[in-house]
Coordinates of C-alpha atoms in Angstrom, one line a residue:
M1 CA -0.2 0.0 0.1
A2 CA 2.8 2.4 1.0
A3 CA 4.6 1.7 -2.4
N4 CA 1.3 2.3 -4.2
K5 CA 0.7 5.3 -2.4
N6 CA 4.4 6.5 -3.3
S7 CA 4.1 5.4 -6.9
N8 CA 0.9 7.5 -7.3
R9 CA 2.4 10.4 -5.6
Y10 CA 5.4 10.4 -7.9
S11 CA 3.4 9.7 -11.0
S12 CA 1.4 13.0 -10.4
N13 CA 4.5 15.0 -10.6
P14 CA 5.0 14.9 -14.3
K15 CA 1.5 16.6 -14.9
K16 CA 2.4 19.3 -12.2
N17 CA 5.8 19.8 -13.9
F18 CA 3.8 20.0 -17.2
F19 CA 1.5 22.8 -16.2
K20 CA 4.4 24.6 -14.3
G21 CA 6.3 24.7 -17.9
K22 CA 3.2 26.0 -19.6
T23 CA 2.5 28.7 -16.8
F24 CA 6.5 29.7 -17.2
I25 CA 6.1 29.9 -21.0
L26 CA 2.9 31.8 -20.9
L27 CA 4.3 34.2 -18.4
L28 CA 7.8 34.7 -20.3
G29 CA 5.6 35.3 -23.6
L30 CA 3.7 38.1 -21.9
L31 CA 6.8 39.7 -20.6
L32 CA 8.3 39.4 -24.0
G33 CA 5.1 40.8 -25.7
A34 CA 5.2 43.9 -23.5
G35 CA 8.7 44.3 -23.9
V36 CA 8.3 44.3 -27.5
M37 CA 5.5 46.7 -27.6
I38 CA 7.3 49.1 -25.0
L39 CA 10.3 49.0 -27.7
A40 CA 8.4 49.6 -30.5
Y41 CA 6.6 52.6 -28.8
N42 CA 9.6 54.0 -27.6
T43 CA 11.2 53.5 -31.0
S44 CA 8.3 55.3 -32.5
V45 CA 8.6 58.1 -30.2
Y46 CA 12.3 58.4 -30.9
F47 CA 11.5 58.4 -34.9
S48 CA 8.8 61.0 -34.2
S49 CA 11.1 63.8 -33.1
D50 CA 12.1 66.6 -35.0
E51 CA 15.9 65.7 -35.0
S52 CA 15.1 62.2 -36.4
C53 CA 13.0 63.7 -39.3
M54 CA 15.9 65.9 -40.2
M55 CA 18.2 62.9 -40.6
C56 CA 16.4 61.9 -43.8
H57 CA 14.9 65.3 -44.8
V58 CA 17.9 67.0 -46.1
H59 CA 16.2 70.1 -47.7
P60 CA 18.7 72.8 -47.1
H61 CA 16.4 75.1 -45.7
V62 CA 13.6 73.3 -44.2
E63 CA 14.8 73.5 -40.6
N64 CA 15.3 77.3 -40.7
S65 CA 12.2 78.0 -42.4
W66 CA 10.1 75.7 -39.9
K67 CA 11.6 77.7 -37.0
L68 CA 10.7 81.0 -38.6
S69 CA 7.1 79.8 -39.3
K70 CA 3.9 80.6 -37.1
H71 CA 4.1 77.1 -35.9
V72 CA 7.0 77.9 -34.0
N73 CA 7.9 81.4 -33.9
N74 CA 4.4 82.7 -32.0
G75 CA 3.4 84.4 -29.3
S76 CA 1.7 81.7 -27.3
G77 CA 4.9 79.6 -26.8
V78 CA 3.6 76.5 -28.4
K79 CA 6.0 74.6 -30.8
V80 CA 4.4 72.4 -33.5
H81 CA 6.6 69.4 -34.3
C82 CA 7.1 67.7 -37.8
V83 CA 4.8 64.9 -37.0
D84 CA 2.0 67.0 -35.8
C85 CA 1.6 68.2 -39.5
H86 CA 3.0 65.6 -41.5
L87 CA 1.0 62.6 -39.9
P88 CA -2.9 62.0 -39.2
P89 CA -3.6 62.9 -35.8
K90 CA -2.7 60.2 -33.0
N91 CA -6.2 60.0 -31.9
N92 CA -6.8 58.0 -35.1
T93 CA -4.4 55.2 -34.5
W94 CA -4.6 53.0 -37.4
D95 CA -4.2 55.8 -39.9
H96 CA -1.5 57.6 -37.5
Y97 CA 1.0 54.6 -37.7
T98 CA 0.2 53.2 -41.3
A99 CA 1.0 56.5 -42.6
K100 CA 4.3 56.7 -40.6
V101 CA 5.4 53.3 -41.7
K102 CA 4.6 54.4 -45.4
L103 CA 6.4 57.7 -45.0
G104 CA 9.2 56.2 -42.9
L105 CA 10.0 53.5 -45.6
K106 CA 10.0 55.9 -48.4
D107 CA 12.2 58.2 -46.5
V108 CA 14.9 55.4 -45.8
W109 CA 14.8 54.2 -49.2
S110 CA 15.1 57.5 -50.8
Y111 CA 17.9 58.6 -48.2
M112 CA 19.9 55.2 -49.4
T113 CA 19.5 55.4 -53.2
K114 CA 18.8 59.2 -54.1
D115 CA 21.3 62.1 -54.1
S116 CA 19.6 65.1 -52.7
A117 CA 21.6 67.4 -54.6
D118 CA 19.6 66.3 -57.9
F119 CA 16.2 67.4 -56.4
D120 CA 14.3 70.1 -57.5
W121 CA 13.5 72.0 -54.2
D122 CA 11.8 74.9 -55.7
T123 CA 9.1 72.3 -57.3
K124 CA 9.1 70.3 -54.2
S125 CA 8.1 73.7 -52.2
E126 CA 5.0 74.3 -54.2
L127 CA 1.5 73.8 -53.4
E128 CA 0.9 70.7 -55.6
H129 CA 3.6 68.6 -53.7
A130 CA 2.7 70.1 -50.2
V131 CA -1.0 68.7 -50.3
K132 CA 0.2 65.2 -50.7
Y133 CA 1.9 65.5 -47.1
I134 CA -0.1 67.7 -45.0
P135 CA -3.5 65.8 -44.0
N136 CA -6.1 68.0 -43.5
E137 CA -7.2 66.3 -40.5
S138 CA -4.0 67.3 -38.7
C139 CA -4.7 71.2 -39.4
K140 CA -8.1 70.9 -37.9
E141 CA -6.9 68.9 -34.9
C142 CA -5.0 71.9 -33.8
H143 CA -7.2 74.7 -35.2
Q144 CA -10.6 74.1 -33.9
N145 CA -11.1 77.7 -33.6
L146 CA -11.4 79.2 -37.3
F147 CA -11.8 82.7 -36.1
P148 CA -8.7 83.6 -33.8
E149 CA -8.1 86.9 -32.4
G150 CA -6.8 89.3 -35.0
I151 CA -8.3 87.3 -38.0
T152 CA -9.1 89.9 -40.8
N153 CA -12.6 90.5 -42.2
D154 CA -11.4 88.8 -45.3
G155 CA -10.1 85.9 -43.4
I156 CA -13.4 85.7 -41.8
T157 CA -15.4 85.6 -44.8
A158 CA -12.9 82.9 -46.3
H159 CA -13.2 80.7 -43.4
L160 CA -17.0 81.0 -43.2
Y161 CA -17.2 80.0 -46.7
Y162 CA -14.8 77.0 -46.1
D163 CA -16.7 75.8 -43.1
E164 CA -20.0 75.7 -45.0
N165 CA -18.7 74.2 -48.2
E166 CA -15.8 72.1 -47.3
K167 CA -17.2 68.9 -48.7
K168 CA -17.8 70.7 -52.0
L169 CA -14.5 72.3 -52.4
D170 CA -11.4 70.8 -53.7
L171 CA -9.5 72.6 -51.1
Q172 CA -7.3 71.8 -47.8
C173 CA -6.1 74.2 -45.2
I174 CA -2.8 74.1 -46.8
S175 CA -4.3 75.3 -50.0
C176 CA -4.4 78.9 -48.4
H177 CA -1.6 78.6 -45.7
L178 CA 1.3 77.1 -47.4
D179 CA 3.6 79.4 -45.6
A180 CA 2.3 78.5 -42.2
G181 CA 4.6 75.4 -41.6
H182 CA 7.5 76.7 -43.4
Y183 CA 8.0 80.5 -43.6
N184 CA 8.1 82.0 -47.1
P185 CA 8.3 85.9 -47.1
N186 CA 7.5 86.1 -50.5
Y187 CA 4.4 83.7 -50.4
N188 CA 1.1 85.2 -51.2
H189 CA -2.1 83.0 -51.5
S190 CA -4.6 84.0 -54.2
K191 CA -8.2 84.4 -53.1
M192 CA -10.5 81.7 -53.7
T193 CA -12.1 81.3 -57.1
G194 CA -14.8 79.3 -58.5
V195 CA -17.1 80.0 -55.7
P196 CA -20.6 80.9 -56.1
G197 CA -20.8 84.7 -56.0
M198 CA -17.3 85.3 -57.0
A199 CA -16.7 86.8 -60.4
S200 CA -14.8 84.4 -62.5
G201 CA -10.8 84.3 -62.2
S202 CA -10.9 86.7 -59.3
G203 CA -11.7 87.4 -55.8
A204 CA -14.4 90.1 -56.6
V205 CA -17.9 89.4 -55.5
D206 CA -20.1 89.2 -58.5
T207 CA -23.0 91.4 -57.5
S208 CA -25.1 90.6 -60.5
L209 CA -26.2 87.3 -58.7
Y210 CA -27.5 89.5 -55.8
Y211 CA -31.0 90.6 -55.1
K212 CA -31.2 94.7 -55.7
E213 CA -34.6 94.9 -54.0
P214 CA -36.6 93.4 -51.3
A215 CA -40.1 91.5 -52.2
V216 CA -43.1 94.0 -52.5
V217 CA -46.0 92.9 -50.4
T218 CA -49.2 94.3 -51.8
S219 CA -51.7 91.8 -50.1
F220 CA -52.1 89.6 -47.0
T221 CA -50.8 86.5 -48.8
D222 CA -47.4 84.4 -48.6
Y223 CA -44.5 85.8 -50.2
V224 CA -40.8 85.2 -50.5
E225 CA -38.5 87.9 -49.2
Q226 CA -35.3 88.9 -51.0
I227 CA -32.6 90.4 -49.0
P228 CA -30.9 93.3 -50.8
G229 CA -27.1 92.8 -51.4
T230 CA -27.2 89.2 -50.8
P231 CA -28.3 86.2 -52.9
V232 CA -30.4 85.0 -49.9
S233 CA -34.3 84.8 -50.0
F234 CA -36.9 82.9 -47.8
K235 CA -40.7 82.2 -47.6
M236 CA -43.0 84.1 -45.5
V237 CA -46.4 82.7 -44.6
A238 CA -49.5 84.8 -44.0
V239 CA -50.8 83.7 -40.6
P240 CA -54.5 84.8 -40.2
G241 CA -55.4 86.8 -36.8
G242 CA -57.7 84.8 -34.4
T243 CA -58.5 83.8 -30.8
F244 CA -57.2 80.5 -29.3
K245 CA -57.0 78.9 -26.1
M246 CA -53.5 79.2 -25.0
G247 CA -51.8 76.7 -22.6
S248 CA -53.0 73.4 -21.3
T249 CA -55.3 71.9 -18.6
P250 CA -54.1 69.3 -16.0
K251 CA -55.7 66.7 -18.0
E252 CA -53.1 67.1 -20.8
P253 CA -50.4 64.4 -20.6
F254 CA -47.2 66.0 -19.1
H255 CA -49.1 69.2 -18.3
K256 CA -47.0 71.7 -16.2
P257 CA -48.0 74.5 -13.8
D258 CA -46.6 77.2 -16.0
E259 CA -49.0 76.1 -18.8
A260 CA -52.0 77.3 -16.8
P261 CA -54.6 78.8 -16.3
V262 CA -55.8 78.1 -20.0
R263 CA -57.1 81.5 -21.4
N264 CA -58.5 82.9 -24.5
V265 CA -55.9 85.1 -26.4
T266 CA -56.5 87.0 -29.5
V267 CA -53.6 87.7 -31.9
S268 CA -53.4 90.1 -35.0
L269 CA -52.9 88.7 -38.0
F270 CA -48.9 88.4 -39.2
F271 CA -46.6 86.9 -41.5
M272 CA -44.0 84.2 -40.0
A273 CA -41.3 82.6 -41.8
E274 CA -41.9 79.3 -42.9
V275 CA -38.7 77.8 -41.4
E276 CA -36.2 78.8 -38.6
V277 CA -33.5 81.2 -39.9
T278 CA -31.1 79.3 -41.7
W279 CA -27.2 79.6 -41.8
D280 CA -27.5 80.9 -45.2
Q281 CA -29.6 83.9 -43.9
Y282 CA -27.5 84.2 -40.8
W283 CA -24.0 84.4 -42.5
A284 CA -25.4 86.9 -44.9
F285 CA -26.1 89.2 -41.8
Y286 CA -22.8 88.2 -40.2
G287 CA -21.0 89.1 -43.6
S288 CA -22.8 92.3 -43.7
T289 CA -22.2 93.7 -40.2
M290 CA -19.1 91.5 -39.1
S291 CA -17.0 93.3 -36.3
E292 CA -13.4 92.8 -36.2
G293 CA -12.1 92.1 -32.5
R294 CA -14.5 92.7 -29.6
T295 CA -16.8 95.7 -29.4
P296 CA -18.1 96.5 -25.6
P297 CA -21.4 95.4 -25.0
E298 CA -22.4 98.7 -23.9
T299 CA -21.2 100.3 -27.2
V300 CA -23.1 97.6 -29.3
Y301 CA -26.3 98.2 -27.2
A302 CA -25.9 102.3 -27.6
N303 CA -25.4 101.8 -31.5
N304 CA -28.2 99.5 -31.9
S305 CA -30.8 101.3 -30.0
N306 CA -29.7 104.6 -31.5
P307 CA -32.1 105.3 -34.6
N308 CA -29.7 107.8 -35.9
V309 CA -26.9 105.1 -36.3
D310 CA -27.0 104.1 -40.0
A311 CA -24.7 100.9 -39.4
I312 CA -25.5 98.2 -37.3
S313 CA -23.0 96.3 -35.2
G314 CA -23.0 92.6 -35.8
P315 CA -21.6 89.6 -34.3
T316 CA -17.9 89.2 -33.4
P317 CA -16.5 86.0 -34.6
P318 CA -17.6 82.7 -33.0
F319 CA -15.3 80.8 -30.8
G320 CA -14.9 77.5 -32.7
F321 CA -17.6 76.0 -35.1
P322 CA -21.0 77.1 -34.3
D323 CA -22.5 74.9 -36.6
Q324 CA -20.8 72.1 -34.9
G325 CA -19.6 70.5 -37.9
W326 CA -23.3 69.3 -39.1
G327 CA -23.3 71.8 -42.1
G328 CA -24.9 74.9 -42.9
G329 CA -27.2 76.0 -45.8
D330 CA -30.6 75.5 -45.1
R331 CA -30.0 74.0 -41.4
P332 CA -31.3 76.1 -38.9
A333 CA -28.6 78.6 -37.4
I334 CA -27.9 77.7 -33.9
T335 CA -26.0 78.8 -30.9
M336 CA -26.5 82.7 -31.0
T337 CA -27.8 84.8 -28.2
H338 CA -31.3 86.1 -27.8
Y339 CA -29.8 89.6 -28.3
A340 CA -28.0 88.5 -31.6
A341 CA -31.4 87.3 -32.9
E342 CA -33.0 90.4 -32.0
I343 CA -30.0 92.4 -33.9
F344 CA -30.5 90.1 -36.9
C345 CA -34.2 91.3 -37.0
Q346 CA -33.1 95.0 -36.8
W347 CA -30.6 94.2 -39.6
L348 CA -33.5 92.4 -41.7
S349 CA -35.7 95.3 -41.4
K350 CA -33.2 97.9 -42.5
K351 CA -32.4 96.0 -45.6
T352 CA -35.7 95.1 -46.6
G353 CA -37.9 98.2 -45.1
K354 CA -40.3 96.2 -43.3
K355 CA -40.7 95.5 -39.8
Y356 CA -39.2 92.0 -38.8
R357 CA -39.1 90.7 -35.1
L358 CA -39.3 87.7 -33.0
P359 CA -42.7 86.4 -32.4
T360 CA -44.5 87.0 -29.2
E361 CA -44.9 83.8 -27.1
A362 CA -48.8 84.1 -28.2
E363 CA -48.2 84.3 -31.7
W364 CA -45.8 81.6 -31.4
E365 CA -48.3 79.1 -29.7
Y366 CA -51.0 80.0 -32.1
A367 CA -49.0 79.5 -35.2
A368 CA -47.7 76.2 -33.9
R369 CA -51.2 75.0 -33.2
G370 CA -52.2 76.0 -36.6
G371 CA -56.0 76.3 -35.6
T372 CA -55.8 72.7 -33.6
E373 CA -56.7 72.6 -29.5
T374 CA -54.8 69.2 -29.3
P375 CA -51.6 68.6 -27.9
Y376 CA -50.1 68.6 -31.1
F377 CA -51.0 69.8 -34.6
F378 CA -51.3 66.1 -35.7
S379 CA -53.0 63.3 -34.1
G380 CA -51.8 61.3 -31.5
S381 CA -51.5 61.4 -27.6
P382 CA -48.0 62.4 -25.8
K383 CA -48.2 59.3 -23.7
D384 CA -47.8 57.1 -27.0
F385 CA -44.9 59.1 -28.3
S386 CA -43.1 59.7 -25.2
D387 CA -40.3 57.7 -23.6
Q388 CA -41.5 58.8 -20.0
G389 CA -43.5 56.4 -17.8
F390 CA -43.3 52.9 -16.4
W391 CA -44.7 51.2 -19.4
R392 CA -41.5 52.2 -21.8
K393 CA -39.4 49.8 -19.7
F394 CA -41.5 47.1 -21.5
F395 CA -42.9 48.8 -24.7
D396 CA -41.2 51.2 -27.1
A397 CA -42.9 54.5 -28.0
K398 CA -44.8 55.1 -31.1
T399 CA -43.0 57.0 -33.8
D400 CA -45.2 56.9 -36.8
S401 CA -46.9 60.2 -37.5
I402 CA -44.8 62.2 -35.3
S403 CA -41.8 61.6 -37.2
S404 CA -43.2 63.1 -40.4
Y405 CA -43.7 66.5 -38.5
V406 CA -41.0 66.7 -36.1
I407 CA -37.4 66.2 -35.6
Y408 CA -36.7 65.0 -32.0
S409 CA -34.9 62.5 -30.3
K410 CA -36.1 59.3 -32.1
N411 CA -34.9 60.8 -35.6
S412 CA -32.5 63.5 -35.4
N413 CA -29.0 61.4 -35.0
N414 CA -28.5 63.8 -32.4
K415 CA -28.1 67.0 -34.7
T416 CA -30.4 69.5 -36.4
Q417 CA -31.8 68.6 -39.7
E418 CA -32.8 70.3 -42.9
P419 CA -36.5 71.5 -43.1
E420 CA -37.4 69.6 -46.2
L421 CA -37.3 66.4 -44.1
V422 CA -40.7 67.5 -42.5
K423 CA -44.2 68.2 -43.4
T424 CA -45.8 71.6 -42.7
N425 CA -48.5 72.2 -40.0
P426 CA -52.0 73.4 -41.2
F427 CA -50.7 77.0 -41.5
G428 CA -48.0 75.8 -43.9
L429 CA -45.2 76.1 -41.2
K430 CA -42.2 73.6 -40.7
N431 CA -40.3 72.5 -37.7
M432 CA -42.6 74.5 -35.1
L433 CA -42.1 71.6 -32.8
G434 CA -38.6 70.2 -32.7
N435 CA -35.3 70.6 -34.5
V436 CA -34.1 73.7 -32.7
M437 CA -35.7 75.6 -29.5
E438 CA -37.1 79.1 -30.7
Y439 CA -36.7 82.5 -29.3
C440 CA -39.6 84.8 -28.4
A441 CA -40.0 88.5 -27.7
D442 CA -41.5 87.7 -24.1
K443 CA -39.7 87.4 -20.9
Y444 CA -40.3 84.3 -18.8
D445 CA -42.9 84.3 -16.3
P446 CA -44.3 81.0 -14.6
E447 CA -47.4 82.7 -13.7
A448 CA -47.9 84.9 -16.7
Y449 CA -51.4 83.5 -17.9
G450 CA -52.5 83.9 -14.5
K451 CA -51.9 87.5 -14.5
G452 CA -53.6 88.4 -17.6
G453 CA -57.2 87.7 -17.0
D454 CA -59.5 85.2 -18.7
A455 CA -58.7 86.8 -22.1
A456 CA -56.0 88.9 -23.7
T457 CA -55.2 90.4 -26.7
N458 CA -51.5 90.5 -28.2
P459 CA -49.9 89.8 -24.8
L460 CA -46.3 90.4 -24.3
V461 CA -44.4 90.0 -21.0
T462 CA -41.6 92.5 -20.7
E463 CA -40.7 91.7 -16.8
G464 CA -38.1 88.9 -15.9
T465 CA -34.5 87.9 -16.4
E466 CA -34.6 85.1 -18.9
W467 CA -36.2 84.9 -22.2
V468 CA -39.2 82.5 -23.4
V469 CA -38.1 79.7 -25.9
R470 CA -40.5 77.4 -27.4
G471 CA -40.7 74.2 -29.5
G472 CA -38.2 71.7 -28.2
N473 CA -35.5 70.6 -30.2
Y474 CA -33.6 67.6 -31.6
T475 CA -32.7 66.3 -28.4
S476 CA -36.3 66.5 -26.8
D477 CA -38.7 63.9 -25.7
A478 CA -42.2 64.1 -27.4
A479 CA -43.5 65.2 -24.0
D480 CA -41.6 68.4 -24.4
L481 CA -42.9 69.0 -28.0
R482 CA -46.3 69.7 -27.1
S483 CA -47.7 73.1 -28.5
A484 CA -48.3 74.2 -25.0
A485 CA -44.8 73.3 -23.4
R486 CA -42.8 76.2 -22.2
D487 CA -39.1 76.7 -21.5
Y488 CA -36.8 79.5 -20.9
T489 CA -33.0 80.5 -21.5
K490 CA -30.4 79.7 -19.0
H491 CA -28.2 82.4 -19.8
D492 CA -25.2 81.9 -17.1
A493 CA -25.5 78.0 -17.7
W494 CA -25.4 78.4 -21.5
L495 CA -22.1 80.4 -21.2
K496 CA -20.2 78.5 -18.7
T497 CA -17.5 77.3 -21.0
D498 CA -17.0 80.1 -22.9
P499 CA -13.2 81.1 -22.6
Q500 CA -13.5 84.6 -23.4
Q501 CA -13.4 87.6 -20.7
P502 CA -15.9 89.4 -21.1
K503 CA -18.3 86.4 -22.0
S504 CA -19.8 86.8 -25.5
I505 CA -23.0 88.8 -26.0
W506 CA -23.4 87.2 -29.6
W507 CA -22.7 83.4 -29.2
Y508 CA -23.4 80.6 -26.5
S509 CA -21.0 78.0 -25.8
D510 CA -23.1 75.3 -24.0
I511 CA -26.2 75.0 -26.0
R512 CA -26.6 73.8 -29.2
G513 CA -30.4 73.4 -30.1
I514 CA -31.3 77.1 -29.9
G515 CA -32.2 79.2 -32.9
F516 CA -35.3 81.5 -33.9
R517 CA -37.6 82.4 -36.8
V518 CA -38.9 85.8 -37.6
V519 CA -42.3 87.3 -37.9
C520 CA -43.1 90.6 -40.0
E521 CA -45.9 93.2 -39.0
P522 CA -48.0 93.7 -42.1
D523 CA -48.4 97.4 -43.3
N524 CA -51.7 99.1 -41.8
S525 CA -53.1 98.8 -45.4
L526 CA -53.2 94.9 -45.1
K527 CA -54.7 94.7 -41.6

């Protein structure tokens, strides 16, 4: 028995030794793998240094011209290295390292097999060669603010056009900034050509494409406004006056206290823009009134409120991309302040000779309802469309019918959309609900409806600290898209991360889904 036990004990040792061997090999493999990765990384870091680049790049002036460029010789103290411009950004790991390997192999091969004395350095310094070695993504990685301090008005205009038309243009950042990375005192980039609105072969604006006169309105019917001095036009819808029940009762799903009590409100007839103010319209305003640098707020207020001042001070350059990179054109203009929206209306009034302004809250709700008294101007219950409530844990909300009229959390892809994607309401207006919240002319008062009596005519609240916004936006749940739903600006919170001092009076840094649409008061002859 002892021998058997002893035999079994020894017979189990080979298995234990076998597993010990496998564990040792596995650990050794992991250590070796980690060592190889660390070595590869350190090698990559070494061969990403400026000195390692200079080993192969024997251009006789490359180092001196780089040190004189804005990428090194600047007031910020930031030094941009060779790989920062000549390789894709590191956050795109695959593109970065594959490009690094390709360029590295090509450089080594050229260094070993070619004589740099035979190179045509002048040709290699031209734009046609440079565009092959400067990824546009690398430029945009660092230059996220297209409107830095000190940029000229021509620079602002060019950057605006580039930002709005990047996908259509066969241009890269280097196309206009060839001397940014390697200083060339004789370099002057030509102005953009082949651009709509530009005269052929020059940087001059072709004003033959611009409207000379605004629309003439002789009857209370829809019309298309034309902004003189621009190629921009937009549709205005004639909204008949009438009386409606403003607000909601506690019986309406997701009703809130500031929507009550319901009261009869009468509004006079008015014209309202079919869609929210677009980027095409807003950039026309910006280009016409742009201010270089920062104008003190008190000066802007004084100038714009003075009827004897011919010029209207417009927005200073935004910080970063106000369109969030989603695109411009017919998409609603966003991130501007209520003040900026009011100044746009002043500018539009001056350009057209009509009285444009923001809608009152009563006008807005009357127009949004389109003659209906239901939660939405289309059929359906907020309970069916909303993601709120106990049953949404088990059953999905309905999206049919609402998605045809509204851009909201279920169909927006987390960004604003073009107005062509939705149908109009009964008055012929688009995106009254969803897409972007819209400014009203009223100050916000949660008890406003109870202070005006059972009936009111053309009410306007002028006391308060924040402004009314209506309609919800592309992130909203269906519960917040009801025609009666109210909201208001959060001015300080929407400027929280604005790095400028004083903070901008023109652009918000912390709200995306905010915009506006305009109304126009008819002449007395049309009322």
